[in-house]
PDB file of C-alpha atoms in Angstrom:
ATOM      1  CA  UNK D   1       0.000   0.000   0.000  1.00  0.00           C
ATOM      2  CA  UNK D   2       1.364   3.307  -1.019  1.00  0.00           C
ATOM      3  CA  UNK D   3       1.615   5.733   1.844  1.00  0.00           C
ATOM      4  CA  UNK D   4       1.247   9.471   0.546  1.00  0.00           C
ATOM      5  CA  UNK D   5       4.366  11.530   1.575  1.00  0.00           C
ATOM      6  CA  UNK D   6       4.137  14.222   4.472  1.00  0.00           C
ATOM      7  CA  UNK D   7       5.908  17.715   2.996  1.00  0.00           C
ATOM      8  CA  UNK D   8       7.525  19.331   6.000  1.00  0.00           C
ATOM      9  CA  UNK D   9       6.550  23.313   5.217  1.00  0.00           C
ATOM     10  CA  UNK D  10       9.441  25.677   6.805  1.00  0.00           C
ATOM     11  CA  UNK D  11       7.227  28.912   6.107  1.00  0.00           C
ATOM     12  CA  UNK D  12       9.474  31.694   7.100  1.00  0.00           C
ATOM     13  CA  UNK D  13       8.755  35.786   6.888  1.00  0.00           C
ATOM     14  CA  UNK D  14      11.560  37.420   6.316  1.00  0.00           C
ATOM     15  CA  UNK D  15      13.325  39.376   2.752  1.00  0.00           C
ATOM     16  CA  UNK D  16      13.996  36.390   0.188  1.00  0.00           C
ATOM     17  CA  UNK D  17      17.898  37.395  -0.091  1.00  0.00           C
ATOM     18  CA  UNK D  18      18.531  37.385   3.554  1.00  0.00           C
ATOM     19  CA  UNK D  19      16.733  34.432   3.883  1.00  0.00           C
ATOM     20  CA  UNK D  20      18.097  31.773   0.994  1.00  0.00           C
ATOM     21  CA  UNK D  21      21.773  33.424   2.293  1.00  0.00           C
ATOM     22  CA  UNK D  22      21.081  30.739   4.883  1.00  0.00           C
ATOM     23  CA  UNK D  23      20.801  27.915   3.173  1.00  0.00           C
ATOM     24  CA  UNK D  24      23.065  25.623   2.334  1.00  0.00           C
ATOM     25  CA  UNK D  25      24.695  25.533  -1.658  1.00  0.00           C
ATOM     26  CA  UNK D  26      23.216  22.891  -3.765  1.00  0.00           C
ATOM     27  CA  UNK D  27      20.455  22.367  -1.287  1.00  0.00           C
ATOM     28  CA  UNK D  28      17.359  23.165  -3.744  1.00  0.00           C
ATOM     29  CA  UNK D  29      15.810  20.602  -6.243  1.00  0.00           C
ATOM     30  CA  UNK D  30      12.997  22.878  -7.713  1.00  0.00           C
ATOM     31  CA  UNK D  31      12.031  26.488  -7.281  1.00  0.00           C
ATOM     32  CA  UNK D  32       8.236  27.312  -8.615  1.00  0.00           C
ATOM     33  CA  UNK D  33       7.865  31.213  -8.119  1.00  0.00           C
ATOM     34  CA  UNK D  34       6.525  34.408  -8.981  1.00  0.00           C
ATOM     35  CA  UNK D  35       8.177  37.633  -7.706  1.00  0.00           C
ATOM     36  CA  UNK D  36       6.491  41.200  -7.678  1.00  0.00           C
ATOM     37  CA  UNK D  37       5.947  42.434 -11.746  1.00  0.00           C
ATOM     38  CA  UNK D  38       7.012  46.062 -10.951  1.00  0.00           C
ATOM     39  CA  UNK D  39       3.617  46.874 -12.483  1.00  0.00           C
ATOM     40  CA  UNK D  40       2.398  49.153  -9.647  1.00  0.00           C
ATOM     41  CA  UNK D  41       0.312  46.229  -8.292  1.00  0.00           C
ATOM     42  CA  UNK D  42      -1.067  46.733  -4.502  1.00  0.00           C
ATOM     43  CA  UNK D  43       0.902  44.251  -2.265  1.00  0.00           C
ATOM     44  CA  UNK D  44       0.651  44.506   1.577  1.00  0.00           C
ATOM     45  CA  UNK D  45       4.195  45.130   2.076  1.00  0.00           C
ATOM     46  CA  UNK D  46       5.697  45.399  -1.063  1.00  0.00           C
ATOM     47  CA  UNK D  47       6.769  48.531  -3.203  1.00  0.00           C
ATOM     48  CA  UNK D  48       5.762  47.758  -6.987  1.00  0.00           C
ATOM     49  CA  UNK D  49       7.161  50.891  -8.007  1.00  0.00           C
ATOM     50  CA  UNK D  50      11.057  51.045  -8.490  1.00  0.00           C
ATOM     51  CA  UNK D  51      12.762  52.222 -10.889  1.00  0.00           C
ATOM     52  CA  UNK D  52      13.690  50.180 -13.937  1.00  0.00           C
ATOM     53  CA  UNK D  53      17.279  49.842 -12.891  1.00  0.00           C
ATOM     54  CA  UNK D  54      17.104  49.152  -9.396  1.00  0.00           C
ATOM     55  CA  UNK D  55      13.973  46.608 -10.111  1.00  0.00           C
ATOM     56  CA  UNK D  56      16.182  44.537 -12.508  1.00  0.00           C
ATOM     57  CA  UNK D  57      19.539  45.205 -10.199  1.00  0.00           C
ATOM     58  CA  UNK D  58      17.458  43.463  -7.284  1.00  0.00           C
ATOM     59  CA  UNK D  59      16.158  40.726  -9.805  1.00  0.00           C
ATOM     60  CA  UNK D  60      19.982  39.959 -10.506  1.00  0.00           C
ATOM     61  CA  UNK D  61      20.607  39.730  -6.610  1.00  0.00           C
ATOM     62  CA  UNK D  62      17.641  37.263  -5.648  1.00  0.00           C
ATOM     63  CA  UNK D  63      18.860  35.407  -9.061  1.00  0.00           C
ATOM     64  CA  UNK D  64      22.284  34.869  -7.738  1.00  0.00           C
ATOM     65  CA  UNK D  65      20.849  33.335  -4.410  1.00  0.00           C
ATOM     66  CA  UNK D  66      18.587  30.936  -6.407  1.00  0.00           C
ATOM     67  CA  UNK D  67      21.258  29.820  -8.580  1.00  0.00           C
ATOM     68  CA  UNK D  68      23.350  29.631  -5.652  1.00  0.00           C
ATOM     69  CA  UNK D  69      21.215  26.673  -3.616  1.00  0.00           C
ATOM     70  CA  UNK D  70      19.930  25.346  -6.413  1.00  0.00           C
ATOM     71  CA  UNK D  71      21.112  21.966  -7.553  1.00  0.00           C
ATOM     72  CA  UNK D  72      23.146  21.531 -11.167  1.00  0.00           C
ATOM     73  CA  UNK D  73      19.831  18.869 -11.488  1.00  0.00           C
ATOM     74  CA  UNK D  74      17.616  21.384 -10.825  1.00  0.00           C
ATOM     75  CA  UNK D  75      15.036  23.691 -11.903  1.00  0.00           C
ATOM     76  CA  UNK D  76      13.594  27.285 -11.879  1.00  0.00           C
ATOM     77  CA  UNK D  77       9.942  28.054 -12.964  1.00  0.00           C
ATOM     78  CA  UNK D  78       9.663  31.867 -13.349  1.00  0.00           C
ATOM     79  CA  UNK D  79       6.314  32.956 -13.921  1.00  0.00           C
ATOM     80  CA  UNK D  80       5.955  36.830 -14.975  1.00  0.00           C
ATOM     81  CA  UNK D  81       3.334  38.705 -16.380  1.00  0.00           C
ATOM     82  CA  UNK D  82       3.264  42.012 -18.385  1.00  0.00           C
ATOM     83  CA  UNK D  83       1.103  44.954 -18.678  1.00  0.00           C
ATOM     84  CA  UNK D  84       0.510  45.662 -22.470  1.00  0.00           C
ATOM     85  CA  UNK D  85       1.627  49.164 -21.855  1.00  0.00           C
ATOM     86  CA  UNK D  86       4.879  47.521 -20.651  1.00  0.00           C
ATOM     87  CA  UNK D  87       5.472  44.343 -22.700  1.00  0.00           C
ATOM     88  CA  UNK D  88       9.189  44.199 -22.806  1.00  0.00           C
ATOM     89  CA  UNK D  89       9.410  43.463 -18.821  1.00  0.00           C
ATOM     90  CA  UNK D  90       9.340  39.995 -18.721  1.00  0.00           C
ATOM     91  CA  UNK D  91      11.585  39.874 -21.149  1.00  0.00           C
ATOM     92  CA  UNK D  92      14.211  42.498 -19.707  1.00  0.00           C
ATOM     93  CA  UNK D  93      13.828  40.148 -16.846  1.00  0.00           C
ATOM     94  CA  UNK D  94      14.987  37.509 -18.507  1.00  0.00           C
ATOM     95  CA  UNK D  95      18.012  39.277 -19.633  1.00  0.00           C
ATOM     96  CA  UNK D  96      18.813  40.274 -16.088  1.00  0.00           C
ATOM     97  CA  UNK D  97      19.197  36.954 -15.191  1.00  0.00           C
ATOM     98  CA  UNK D  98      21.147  35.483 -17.734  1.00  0.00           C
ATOM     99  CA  UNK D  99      24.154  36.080 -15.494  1.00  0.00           C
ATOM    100  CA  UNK D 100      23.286  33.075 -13.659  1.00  0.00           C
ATOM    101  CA  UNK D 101      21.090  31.045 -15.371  1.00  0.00           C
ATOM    102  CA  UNK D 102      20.354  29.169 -19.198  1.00  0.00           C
ATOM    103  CA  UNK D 103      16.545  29.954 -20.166  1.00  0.00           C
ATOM    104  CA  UNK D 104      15.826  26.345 -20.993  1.00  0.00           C
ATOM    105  CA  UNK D 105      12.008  26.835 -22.054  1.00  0.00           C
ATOM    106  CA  UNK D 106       9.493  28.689 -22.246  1.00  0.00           C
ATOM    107  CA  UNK D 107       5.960  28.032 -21.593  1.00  0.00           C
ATOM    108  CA  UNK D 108       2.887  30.032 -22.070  1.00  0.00           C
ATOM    109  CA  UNK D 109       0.408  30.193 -19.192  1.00  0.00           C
ATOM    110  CA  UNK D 110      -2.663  31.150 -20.819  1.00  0.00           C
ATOM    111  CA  UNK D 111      -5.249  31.855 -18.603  1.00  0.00           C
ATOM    112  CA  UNK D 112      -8.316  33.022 -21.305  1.00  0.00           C
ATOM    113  CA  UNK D 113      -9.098  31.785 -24.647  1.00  0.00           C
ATOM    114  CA  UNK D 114     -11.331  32.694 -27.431  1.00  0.00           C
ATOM    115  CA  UNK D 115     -12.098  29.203 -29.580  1.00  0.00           C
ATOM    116  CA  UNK D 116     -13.989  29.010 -33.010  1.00  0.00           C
ATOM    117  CA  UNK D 117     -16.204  26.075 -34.020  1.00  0.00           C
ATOM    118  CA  UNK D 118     -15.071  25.681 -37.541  1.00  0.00           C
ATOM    119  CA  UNK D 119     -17.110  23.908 -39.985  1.00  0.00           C
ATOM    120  CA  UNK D 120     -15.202  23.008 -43.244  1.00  0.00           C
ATOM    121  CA  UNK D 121     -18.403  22.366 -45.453  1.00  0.00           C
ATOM    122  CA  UNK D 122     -19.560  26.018 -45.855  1.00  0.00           C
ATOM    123  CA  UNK D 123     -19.298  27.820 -49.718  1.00  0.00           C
ATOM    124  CA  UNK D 124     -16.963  29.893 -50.192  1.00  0.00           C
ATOM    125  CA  UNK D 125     -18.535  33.333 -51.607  1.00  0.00           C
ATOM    126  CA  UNK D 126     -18.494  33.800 -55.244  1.00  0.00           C
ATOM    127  CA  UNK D 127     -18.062  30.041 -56.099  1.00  0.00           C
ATOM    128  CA  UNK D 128     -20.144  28.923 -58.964  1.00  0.00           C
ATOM    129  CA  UNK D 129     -20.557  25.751 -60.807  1.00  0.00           C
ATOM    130  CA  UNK D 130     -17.855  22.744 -59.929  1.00  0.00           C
ATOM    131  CA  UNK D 131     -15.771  24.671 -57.818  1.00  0.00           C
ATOM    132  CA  UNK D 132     -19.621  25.121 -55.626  1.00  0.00           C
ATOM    133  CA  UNK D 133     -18.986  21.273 -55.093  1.00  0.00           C
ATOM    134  CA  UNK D 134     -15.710  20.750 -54.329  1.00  0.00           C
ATOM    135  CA  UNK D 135     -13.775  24.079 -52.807  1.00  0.00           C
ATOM    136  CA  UNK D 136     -14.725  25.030 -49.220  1.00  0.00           C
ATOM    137  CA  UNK D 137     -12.916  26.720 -46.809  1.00  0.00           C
ATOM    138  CA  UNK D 138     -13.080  26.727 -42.783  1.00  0.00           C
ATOM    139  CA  UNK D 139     -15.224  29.167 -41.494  1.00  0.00           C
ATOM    140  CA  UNK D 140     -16.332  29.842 -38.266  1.00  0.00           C
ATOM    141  CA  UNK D 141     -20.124  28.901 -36.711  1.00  0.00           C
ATOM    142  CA  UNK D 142     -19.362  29.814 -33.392  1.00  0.00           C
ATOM    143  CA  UNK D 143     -16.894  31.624 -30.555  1.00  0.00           C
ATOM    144  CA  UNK D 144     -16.710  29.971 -26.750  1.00  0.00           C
ATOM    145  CA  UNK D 145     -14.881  31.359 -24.465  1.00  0.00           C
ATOM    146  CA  UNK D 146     -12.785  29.495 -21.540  1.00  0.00           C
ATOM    147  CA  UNK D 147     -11.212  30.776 -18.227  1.00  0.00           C
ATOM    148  CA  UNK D 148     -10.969  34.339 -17.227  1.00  0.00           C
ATOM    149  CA  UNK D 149      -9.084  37.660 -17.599  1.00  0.00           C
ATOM    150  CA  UNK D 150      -8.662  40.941 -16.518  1.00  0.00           C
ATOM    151  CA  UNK D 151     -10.903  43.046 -18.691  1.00  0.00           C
ATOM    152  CA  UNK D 152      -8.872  46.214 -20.559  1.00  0.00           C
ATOM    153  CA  UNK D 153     -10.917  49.218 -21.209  1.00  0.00           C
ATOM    154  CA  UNK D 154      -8.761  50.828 -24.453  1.00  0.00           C
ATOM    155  CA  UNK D 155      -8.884  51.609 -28.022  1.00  0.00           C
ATOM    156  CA  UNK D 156      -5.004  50.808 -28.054  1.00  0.00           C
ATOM    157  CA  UNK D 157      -4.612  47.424 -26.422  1.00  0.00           C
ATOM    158  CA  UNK D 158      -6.046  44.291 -26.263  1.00  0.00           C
ATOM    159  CA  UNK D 159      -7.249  42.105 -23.034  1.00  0.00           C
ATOM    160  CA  UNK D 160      -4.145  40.745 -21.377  1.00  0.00           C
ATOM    161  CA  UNK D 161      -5.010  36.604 -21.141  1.00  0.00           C
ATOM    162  CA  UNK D 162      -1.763  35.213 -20.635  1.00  0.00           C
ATOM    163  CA  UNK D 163       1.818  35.000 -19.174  1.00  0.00           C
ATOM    164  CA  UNK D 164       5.115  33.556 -19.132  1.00  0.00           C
ATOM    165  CA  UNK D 165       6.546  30.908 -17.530  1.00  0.00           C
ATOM    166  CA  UNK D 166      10.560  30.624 -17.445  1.00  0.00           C
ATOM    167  CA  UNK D 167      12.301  27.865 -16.974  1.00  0.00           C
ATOM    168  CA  UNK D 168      15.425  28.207 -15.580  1.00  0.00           C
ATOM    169  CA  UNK D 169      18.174  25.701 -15.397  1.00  0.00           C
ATOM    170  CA  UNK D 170      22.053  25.942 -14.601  1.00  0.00           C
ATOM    171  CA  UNK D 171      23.812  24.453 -17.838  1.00  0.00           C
ATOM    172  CA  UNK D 172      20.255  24.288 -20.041  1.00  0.00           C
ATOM    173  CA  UNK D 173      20.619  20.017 -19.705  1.00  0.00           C
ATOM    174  CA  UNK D 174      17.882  19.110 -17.330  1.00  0.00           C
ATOM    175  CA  UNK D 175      15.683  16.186 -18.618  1.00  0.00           C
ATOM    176  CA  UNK D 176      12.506  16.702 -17.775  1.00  0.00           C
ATOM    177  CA  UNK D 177       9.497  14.239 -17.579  1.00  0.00           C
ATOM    178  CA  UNK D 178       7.464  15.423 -20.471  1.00  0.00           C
ATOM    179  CA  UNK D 179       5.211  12.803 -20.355  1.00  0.00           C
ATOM    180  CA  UNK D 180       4.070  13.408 -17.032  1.00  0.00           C
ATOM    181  CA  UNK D 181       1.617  16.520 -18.425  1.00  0.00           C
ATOM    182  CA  UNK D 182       1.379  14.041 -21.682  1.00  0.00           C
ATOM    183  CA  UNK D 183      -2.015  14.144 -23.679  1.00  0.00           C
ATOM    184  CA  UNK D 184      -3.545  11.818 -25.946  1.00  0.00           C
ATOM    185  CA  UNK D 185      -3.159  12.024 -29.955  1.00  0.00           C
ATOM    186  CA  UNK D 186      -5.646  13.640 -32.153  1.00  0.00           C
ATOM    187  CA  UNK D 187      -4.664  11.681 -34.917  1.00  0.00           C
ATOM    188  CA  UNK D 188      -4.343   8.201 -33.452  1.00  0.00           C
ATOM    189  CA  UNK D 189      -2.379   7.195 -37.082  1.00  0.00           C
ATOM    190  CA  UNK D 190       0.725   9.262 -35.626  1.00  0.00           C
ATOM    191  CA  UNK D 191       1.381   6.364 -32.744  1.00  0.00           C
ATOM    192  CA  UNK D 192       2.057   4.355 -35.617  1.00  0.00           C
ATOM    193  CA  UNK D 193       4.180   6.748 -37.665  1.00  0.00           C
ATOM    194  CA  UNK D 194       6.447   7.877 -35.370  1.00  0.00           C
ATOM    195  CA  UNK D 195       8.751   5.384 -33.530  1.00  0.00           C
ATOM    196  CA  UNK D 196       9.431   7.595 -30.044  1.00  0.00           C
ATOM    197  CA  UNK D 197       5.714   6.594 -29.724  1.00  0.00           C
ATOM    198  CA  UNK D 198       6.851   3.072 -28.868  1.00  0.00           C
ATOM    199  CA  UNK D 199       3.159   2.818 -29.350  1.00  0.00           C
ATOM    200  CA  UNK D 200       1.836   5.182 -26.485  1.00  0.00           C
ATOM    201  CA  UNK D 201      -1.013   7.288 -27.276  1.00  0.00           C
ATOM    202  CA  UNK D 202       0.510   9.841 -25.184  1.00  0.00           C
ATOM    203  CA  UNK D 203       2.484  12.868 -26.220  1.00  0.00           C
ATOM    204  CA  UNK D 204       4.153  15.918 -24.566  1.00  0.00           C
ATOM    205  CA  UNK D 205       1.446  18.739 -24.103  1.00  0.00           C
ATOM    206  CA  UNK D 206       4.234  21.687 -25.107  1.00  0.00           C
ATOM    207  CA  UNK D 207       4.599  25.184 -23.768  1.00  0.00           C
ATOM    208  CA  UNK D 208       1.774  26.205 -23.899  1.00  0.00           C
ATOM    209  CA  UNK D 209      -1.078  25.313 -20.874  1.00  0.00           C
ATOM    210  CA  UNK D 210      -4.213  26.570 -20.589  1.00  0.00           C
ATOM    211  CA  UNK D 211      -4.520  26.499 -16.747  1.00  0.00           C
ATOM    212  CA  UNK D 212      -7.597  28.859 -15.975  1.00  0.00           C
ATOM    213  CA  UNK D 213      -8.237  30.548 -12.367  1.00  0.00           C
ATOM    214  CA  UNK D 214     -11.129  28.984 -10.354  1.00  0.00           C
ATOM    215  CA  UNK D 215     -14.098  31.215 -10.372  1.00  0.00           C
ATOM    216  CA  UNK D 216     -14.650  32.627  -6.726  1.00  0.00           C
ATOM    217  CA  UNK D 217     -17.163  34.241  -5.170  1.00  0.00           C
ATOM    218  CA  UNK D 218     -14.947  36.559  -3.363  1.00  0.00           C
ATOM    219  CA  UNK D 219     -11.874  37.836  -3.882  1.00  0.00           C
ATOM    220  CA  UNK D 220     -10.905  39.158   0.040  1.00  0.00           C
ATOM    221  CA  UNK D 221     -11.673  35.264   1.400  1.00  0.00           C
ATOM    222  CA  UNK D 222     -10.752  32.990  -0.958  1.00  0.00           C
ATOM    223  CA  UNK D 223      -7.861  35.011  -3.178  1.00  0.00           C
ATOM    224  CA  UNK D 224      -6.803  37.495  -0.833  1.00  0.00           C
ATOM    225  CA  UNK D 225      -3.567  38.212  -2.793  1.00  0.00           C
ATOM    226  CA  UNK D 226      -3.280  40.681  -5.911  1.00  0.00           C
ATOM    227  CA  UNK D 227      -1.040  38.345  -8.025  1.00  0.00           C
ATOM    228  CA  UNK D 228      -1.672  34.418  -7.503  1.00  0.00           C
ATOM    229  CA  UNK D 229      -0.661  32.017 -10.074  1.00  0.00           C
ATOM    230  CA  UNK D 230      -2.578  28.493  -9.585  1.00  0.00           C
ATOM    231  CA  UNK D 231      -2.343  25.832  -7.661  1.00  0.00           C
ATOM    232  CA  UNK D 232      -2.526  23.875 -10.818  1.00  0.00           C
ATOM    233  CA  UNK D 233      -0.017  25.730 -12.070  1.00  0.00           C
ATOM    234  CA  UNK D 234       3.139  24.896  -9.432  1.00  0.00           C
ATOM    235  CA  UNK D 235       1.555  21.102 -10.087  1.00  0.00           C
ATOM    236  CA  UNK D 236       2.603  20.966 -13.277  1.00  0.00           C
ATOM    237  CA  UNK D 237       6.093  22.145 -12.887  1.00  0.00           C
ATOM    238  CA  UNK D 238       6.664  19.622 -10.424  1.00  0.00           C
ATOM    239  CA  UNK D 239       5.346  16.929 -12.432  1.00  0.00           C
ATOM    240  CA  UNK D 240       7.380  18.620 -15.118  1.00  0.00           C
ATOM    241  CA  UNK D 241      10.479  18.616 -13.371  1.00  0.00           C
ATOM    242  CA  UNK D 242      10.013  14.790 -12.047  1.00  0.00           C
ATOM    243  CA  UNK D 243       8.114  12.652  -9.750  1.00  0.00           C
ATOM    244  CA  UNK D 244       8.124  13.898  -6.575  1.00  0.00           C
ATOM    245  CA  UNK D 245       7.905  10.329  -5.375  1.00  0.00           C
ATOM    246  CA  UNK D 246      10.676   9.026  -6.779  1.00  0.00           C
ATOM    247  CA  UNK D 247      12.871  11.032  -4.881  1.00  0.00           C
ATOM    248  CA  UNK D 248      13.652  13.646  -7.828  1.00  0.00           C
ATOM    249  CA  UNK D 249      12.338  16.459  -5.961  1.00  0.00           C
ATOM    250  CA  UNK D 250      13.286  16.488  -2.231  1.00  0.00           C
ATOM    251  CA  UNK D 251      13.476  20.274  -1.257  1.00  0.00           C
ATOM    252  CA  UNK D 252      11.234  22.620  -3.182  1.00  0.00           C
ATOM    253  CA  UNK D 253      11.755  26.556  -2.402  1.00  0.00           C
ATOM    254  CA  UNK D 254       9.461  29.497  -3.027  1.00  0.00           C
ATOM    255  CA  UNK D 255      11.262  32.663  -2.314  1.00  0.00           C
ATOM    256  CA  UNK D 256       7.930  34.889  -2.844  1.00  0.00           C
ATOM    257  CA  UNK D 257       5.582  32.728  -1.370  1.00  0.00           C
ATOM    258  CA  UNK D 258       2.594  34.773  -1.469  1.00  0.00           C
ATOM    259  CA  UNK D 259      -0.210  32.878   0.019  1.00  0.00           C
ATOM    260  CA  UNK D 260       0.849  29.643  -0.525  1.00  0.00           C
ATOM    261  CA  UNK D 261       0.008  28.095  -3.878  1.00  0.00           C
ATOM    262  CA  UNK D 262       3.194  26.533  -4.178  1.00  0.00           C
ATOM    263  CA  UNK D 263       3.429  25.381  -1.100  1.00  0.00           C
ATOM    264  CA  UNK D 264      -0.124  23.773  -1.539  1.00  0.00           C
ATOM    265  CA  UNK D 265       0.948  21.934  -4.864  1.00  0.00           C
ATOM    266  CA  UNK D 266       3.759  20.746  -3.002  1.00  0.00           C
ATOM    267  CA  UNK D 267       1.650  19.083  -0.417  1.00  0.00           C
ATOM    268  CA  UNK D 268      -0.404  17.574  -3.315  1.00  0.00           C
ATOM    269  CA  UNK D 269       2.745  15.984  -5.049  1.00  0.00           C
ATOM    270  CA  UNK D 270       4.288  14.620  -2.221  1.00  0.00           C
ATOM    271  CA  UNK D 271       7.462  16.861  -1.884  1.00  0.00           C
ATOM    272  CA  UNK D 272       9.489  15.777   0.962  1.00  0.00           C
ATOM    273  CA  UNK D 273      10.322  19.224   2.089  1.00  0.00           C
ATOM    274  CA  UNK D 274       9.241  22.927   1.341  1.00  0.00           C
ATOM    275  CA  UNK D 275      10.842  26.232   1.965  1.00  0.00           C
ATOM    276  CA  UNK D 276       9.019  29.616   1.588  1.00  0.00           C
ATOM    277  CA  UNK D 277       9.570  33.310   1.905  1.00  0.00           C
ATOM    278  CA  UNK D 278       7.387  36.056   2.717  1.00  0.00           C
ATOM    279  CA  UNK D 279       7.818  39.692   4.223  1.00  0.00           C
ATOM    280  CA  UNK D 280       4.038  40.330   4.666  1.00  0.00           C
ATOM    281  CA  UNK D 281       2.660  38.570   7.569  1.00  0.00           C
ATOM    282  CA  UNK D 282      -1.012  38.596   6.589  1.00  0.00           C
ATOM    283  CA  UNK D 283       0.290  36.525   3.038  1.00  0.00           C
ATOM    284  CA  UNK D 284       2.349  34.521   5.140  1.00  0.00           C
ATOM    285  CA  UNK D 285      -0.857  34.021   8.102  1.00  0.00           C
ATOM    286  CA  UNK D 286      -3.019  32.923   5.183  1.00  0.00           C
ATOM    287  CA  UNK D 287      -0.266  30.786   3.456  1.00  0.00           C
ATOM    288  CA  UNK D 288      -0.168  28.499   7.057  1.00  0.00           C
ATOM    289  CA  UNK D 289      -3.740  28.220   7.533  1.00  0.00           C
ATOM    290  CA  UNK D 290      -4.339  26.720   3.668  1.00  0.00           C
ATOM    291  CA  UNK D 291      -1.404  23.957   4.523  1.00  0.00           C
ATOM    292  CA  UNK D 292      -2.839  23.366   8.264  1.00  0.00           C
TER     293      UNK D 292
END
């Protein structure tokens, strides 16, 4: 009988830097995080208003602390969002940081999505004669939508329904279990055709995941956080990364820890152990009670 693994949360407030400066080099397996955007978003304790410079000067330092304790074997899942009248940011980001690590993918979080219906037996307009029986092209019937967003109100920009996902690693040579998000084949002749198959109707989902919010009824008591990612999200990059079980992952860190998504995702994959940061104590209060 399998017995489901016991995380052991060390929830800790106090500033990120000063805090992984305590830990020991190479002691990290897998870091799932989100830091502040710099977007002017309303945290508790938190200034979201620095100056370029400084912002991406104190993105370099946590950086260095990460790469620090993190194993060669290990893993960094960034997620940053953008404003659209700021689009470059996660990108300078990204460039901040490639002091100390190798951007080994990137995934798409998106969190809205528009879908058509298409049907592919409608006329195309003008047709006449043979070409009415034999040329069609897609067209749309019908638009669903799925998840939710942040509505924009602007004649320049358009709604903002997804963000990034970095993912870190030391050398860019981390094997990752691909599978382990795997989805079925659309076109079941391709387990045939190609030979990595080995005859699994399984194949890697890719970078992007459609990983909508829950819908809540209220904001201040159940999401009392301006900037959550998840807990479905942090899931995936541990799956991603490797079974928790197996031993692959035995110390997860989250130096922004928010209210505890991470550290709930954790808990849900069985990671041995779980380190997280925060400098506002309400976050952190809230982060406790949703582990027990």
């Amino acid at each position: 009988m399998h017995i489901p693994t016991m995380t052991r949360c060390n929830l800790r407030r106090q500033d990120c830097i000063k805090g992984m400066s305590r830990l020991g080099d190479d002691s990290v397996d897998l870091v799932v995080t989100s830091p502040p955007y710099n977007l002017g978003i309303r945290y508790g304790k938190f200034s979201d208003t620095q100056n370029r410079e400084s912002y991406l000067n104190w993105c370099g330092e946590w950086a260095k602390q990460i790469r620090r304790v993190l194993k060669s074997s290990g893993s960094c899942f960034l997620n940053i969002g953008a404003a659209p009248s700021n689009p470059m940011l996660p990108h300078e980001i990204v460039m901040a940081l490639r002091g100390s690590f190798v951007l080994q993918n990137t995934i798409h979080w998106i969190k809205s999505i528009a879908i058509d219906e298409l049907c592919s037996h409608r006329l195309v307009a003008g047709q006449t004669g043979a070409a009415r029986q034999t040329r069609h092209r897609p067209v749309a019937t019908n638009a669903r939508s799925y998840g939710h967003f942040k509505p924009i109100s602007s004649k320049r920009f358009l709604n903002d329904c997804h963000e990034y996902i970095f993912h870190f690693t030391k050398a860019g040579r981390v094997e990752l279990d691909r599978l382990a998000l795997g989805v079925p084949y659309q076109d079941k002749s391709n387990i045939a055709r190609w030979r990595h198959t080995r005859g699994s109707d399984l194949r890697c989902r890719g970078n992007t995941w459609f990983i909508p919010y829950e819908t809540i009824q209220s904001r201040e008591k159940e999401r009392p956080h301006p900037a959550t990612f998840p807990v479905q999200l942090a899931e995936w990059c541990i799956k991603l990364h490797g079974p928790a079980g197996a031993g692959r992952i035995e110390t997860m860190l989250d130096p922004f820890l928010g209210i505890g998504n991470s550290a709930v995702a954790a808990q849900r994959c069985g990671v041995k152990k779980f380190i997280g940061f925060e400098i506002d104590e309400t976050y952190l209060a809230e982060a406790k009670r949703r582990i027990g």
